[in-house]
Each structure stands twice: as structure tokens, then as C-alpha cells.
């Protein structure tokens, strides 16, 4: 093997490694900002299904279509989409304005965080402060909750505000 082909191979390997690292990093960021409010990876069901090893259960093409517009896939009569829709109380997953490349990077991130060869836990993920009752909340905690709900205070992972799907005075909004 010549020196030039070794250098070329090394350069290509470096570029590929950096692009994979960037894809995982941007996939992680996108997952935390867009998906983590409703989904976990190997932590159990939340609002939506646990996504551990979803890349092994569904094709990339199916995942891209579903992530872009879950209701388009449900309305097409897709049996898997219908089953998920019904399993999660017909809660509509909002359409995403993510590019195909962004979705692929999220799928790569999910794959990198999924336990090898294991199914996702079927248990429901519990809230961090699940031992505390709303009646025990301080005035400060209530005010902070109101600010989080309304989007006046950012969520730590940059996810969408609660009131982007939920409304306290009108149950005509998705998810009530």
C-alpha cells in the first residue's frame, strides 16, 4: 500500500469518525429538545412508547414518515401506526418540521443509547418527584410550575412548552 493511499484512508476515516460524532451529538440535542418530553430510551413508557431499539423493529423509511407526520401514517391505515395510536389512547404525536437528516441523526442517537439485543422495558417511567403530592407544593413551586407550563421558564432539555399541547381552560386542544 502506498503512502498516498494510507494518507487518503486515514483522512477518510477521520472525516467519517467526526461526522458520526457530530450526527450523534446533533441527534442527542434534537432528541432532548423534541422527543424527550414524551419518549424515553430504555427507561419505560412515558407519554409515548419507549424508543429503545426502535430502529430494529421498524425500517428507517417507516420511522422517517412516522416522525414527520404520525397521523398521515395512521390515516393511511398502517396497522402498526394504528396499533400504537390506539395503545396510547389515541394521543396524537405532533408533526415535526425536522429534515430527513435530522431524523436520521435522532435514529442514530436512539440506536447508540439502546441496550444491545434487549427489548424496551414495558413499565412506565416514573417522575423524579413522584413521592410528593400537589397539595404539598409550596407557593414557589406552584409559580415555577406555572412559568414552565406557559413557557416563561425554559425546560432544562429545551423541549416544547406544556401549553404547546395542553391548555387548562379548553379541552379542545390536543391532549386536553
Coordinates of C-alpha atoms in Angstrom, one line a residue:
X1 CA 0.0 0.0 0.0
X2 CA 1.4 3.4 -1.0
X3 CA 1.9 6.3 1.3
X4 CA -0.8 8.3 -0.5
X5 CA -3.4 5.6 -0.2
X6 CA -2.6 5.3 3.5
X7 CA -3.0 9.1 4.0
X8 CA -6.2 9.1 2.0
X9 CA -7.6 6.2 4.1
X10 CA -6.6 8.0 7.3
X11 CA -8.2 11.3 6.1
X12 CA -11.4 9.4 5.1
X13 CA -11.5 7.6 8.4
X14 CA -11.1 10.8 10.4
X15 CA -13.8 12.6 8.4
X16 CA -16.2 9.6 8.9
X17 CA -15.5 9.4 12.6
X18 CA -16.1 13.2 13.0
X19 CA -19.3 13.1 11.0
X20 CA -20.6 10.2 13.1
X21 CA -19.7 12.1 16.3
X22 CA -21.5 15.2 15.0
X23 CA -24.5 13.1 14.0
X24 CA -24.8 11.6 17.4
X25 CA -24.3 15.0 19.1
X26 CA -26.9 16.7 16.9
X27 CA -29.2 13.7 17.2
X28 CA -28.9 13.8 21.0
X29 CA -29.7 17.5 21.1
X30 CA -32.7 17.1 18.8
X31 CA -33.9 14.1 20.8
X32 CA -33.7 16.1 24.0
X33 CA -35.4 19.2 22.5
X34 CA -38.1 17.5 20.5
X35 CA -38.7 13.9 21.7
X36 CA -37.7 13.5 25.4
X37 CA -40.8 15.3 26.7
X38 CA -42.8 12.2 25.6
X39 CA -40.3 9.4 24.9
X40 CA -37.5 7.6 26.8
X41 CA -34.8 5.3 25.6
X42 CA -34.7 2.1 27.7
X43 CA -36.5 3.9 30.7
X44 CA -40.0 2.6 30.0
X45 CA -43.2 4.2 28.6
X46 CA -43.8 7.9 29.2
X47 CA -46.5 9.8 27.3
X48 CA -45.5 7.8 24.2
X49 CA -43.6 4.5 23.7
X50 CA -40.1 3.7 24.9
X51 CA -37.9 4.1 21.8
X52 CA -35.1 1.6 22.8
X53 CA -34.2 -0.5 19.7
X54 CA -37.0 1.1 17.6
X55 CA -34.5 1.0 14.7
X56 CA -34.6 -2.8 14.9
X57 CA -38.4 -3.0 14.9
X58 CA -39.2 -0.5 12.1
X59 CA -37.5 0.4 8.9
X60 CA -35.7 3.8 8.6
X61 CA -38.2 4.8 5.9
X62 CA -41.2 4.0 8.2
X63 CA -39.6 5.9 11.1
X64 CA -39.0 9.0 9.0
X65 CA -42.5 9.0 7.7
X66 CA -44.0 8.5 11.1
X67 CA -41.8 11.1 12.8
X68 CA -42.6 13.7 10.2
X69 CA -46.4 13.1 10.4
X70 CA -47.7 10.3 12.6
X71 CA -51.3 11.0 11.7
X72 CA -50.5 10.7 7.9
X73 CA -49.3 7.2 8.6
X74 CA -52.2 6.4 10.9
X75 CA -54.7 7.7 8.4
X76 CA -53.1 5.6 5.6
X77 CA -54.3 2.6 7.5
X78 CA -50.9 1.3 8.5
X79 CA -51.5 -1.5 11.0
X80 CA -48.5 -0.7 13.2
X81 CA -49.3 3.0 13.4
X82 CA -52.9 2.3 14.2
X83 CA -51.9 -0.2 17.0
X84 CA -49.6 2.5 18.5
X85 CA -52.2 5.2 18.2
X86 CA -54.8 3.0 20.0
X87 CA -52.3 1.7 22.6
X88 CA -51.5 5.3 23.6
X89 CA -55.2 6.4 24.0
X90 CA -55.3 8.0 20.5
X91 CA -52.9 10.7 21.7
X92 CA -51.7 12.5 18.6
X93 CA -47.9 12.9 18.2
X94 CA -47.4 16.4 16.8
X95 CA -45.9 16.7 13.3
X96 CA -42.3 17.6 13.3
X97 CA -40.6 20.1 10.9
X98 CA -37.4 18.1 11.1
X99 CA -35.4 17.4 8.0
X100 CA -34.7 13.8 6.9
X101 CA -31.1 14.2 8.0
X102 CA -32.1 15.4 11.5
X103 CA -34.5 12.4 11.9
X104 CA -31.7 10.1 10.8
X105 CA -29.4 11.6 13.4
X106 CA -32.0 11.1 16.1
X107 CA -32.4 7.5 15.0
X108 CA -28.6 7.0 15.2
X109 CA -28.7 8.5 18.7
X110 CA -31.5 6.2 19.8
X111 CA -29.6 3.2 18.4
X112 CA -26.4 4.3 20.2
X113 CA -28.3 4.6 23.5
X114 CA -30.4 1.4 23.2
X115 CA -29.3 -1.7 25.1
X116 CA -27.9 -4.2 22.6
X117 CA -30.4 -7.0 21.8
X118 CA -32.9 -6.1 24.5
X119 CA -36.5 -5.1 24.3
X120 CA -37.6 -1.8 25.8
X121 CA -38.9 -2.0 29.4
X122 CA -42.7 -2.2 29.4
X123 CA -43.0 -0.3 32.7
X124 CA -44.0 3.3 32.9
X125 CA -41.2 5.7 33.6
X126 CA -41.8 7.5 36.9
X127 CA -41.5 11.2 37.6
X128 CA -38.4 12.3 39.5
X129 CA -40.5 13.8 42.4
X130 CA -43.3 11.1 42.3
X131 CA -43.4 10.9 46.1
X132 CA -44.6 14.5 46.5
X133 CA -48.3 15.4 46.3
X134 CA -49.6 18.6 44.6
X135 CA -51.2 19.5 47.9
X136 CA -47.7 19.6 49.4
X137 CA -46.3 22.0 46.8
X138 CA -45.0 25.4 48.1
X139 CA -46.2 28.7 46.6
X140 CA -42.7 29.0 45.0
X141 CA -43.1 25.5 43.3
X142 CA -46.5 26.4 42.1
X143 CA -45.3 29.7 40.5
X144 CA -42.4 27.8 38.9
X145 CA -44.8 25.2 37.5
X146 CA -47.0 28.0 36.0
X147 CA -43.9 29.6 34.4
X148 CA -42.8 26.2 33.0
X149 CA -46.3 25.5 31.7
X150 CA -46.6 28.8 30.0
X151 CA -43.1 28.8 28.5
X152 CA -41.9 31.7 30.6
X153 CA -39.2 29.5 32.0
X154 CA -37.3 27.1 29.6
X155 CA -37.4 23.4 30.3
X156 CA -33.9 22.0 31.1
X157 CA -33.6 19.9 27.9
X158 CA -35.1 22.6 25.7
X159 CA -38.3 20.7 25.0
X160 CA -41.6 22.3 23.9
X161 CA -43.6 24.1 26.5
X162 CA -46.5 22.3 28.1
X163 CA -49.0 24.8 26.6
X164 CA -47.9 23.8 23.1
X165 CA -50.2 20.8 23.5
X166 CA -52.1 21.3 26.7
X167 CA -54.5 24.0 27.9
X168 CA -56.0 24.4 31.4
X169 CA -59.2 26.2 30.2
X170 CA -60.1 24.4 27.0
X171 CA -60.1 20.7 26.4
X172 CA -60.4 21.1 22.7
X173 CA -56.7 21.3 22.4
X174 CA -54.8 18.0 21.7
X175 CA -54.3 16.1 25.0
X176 CA -56.5 18.4 26.9

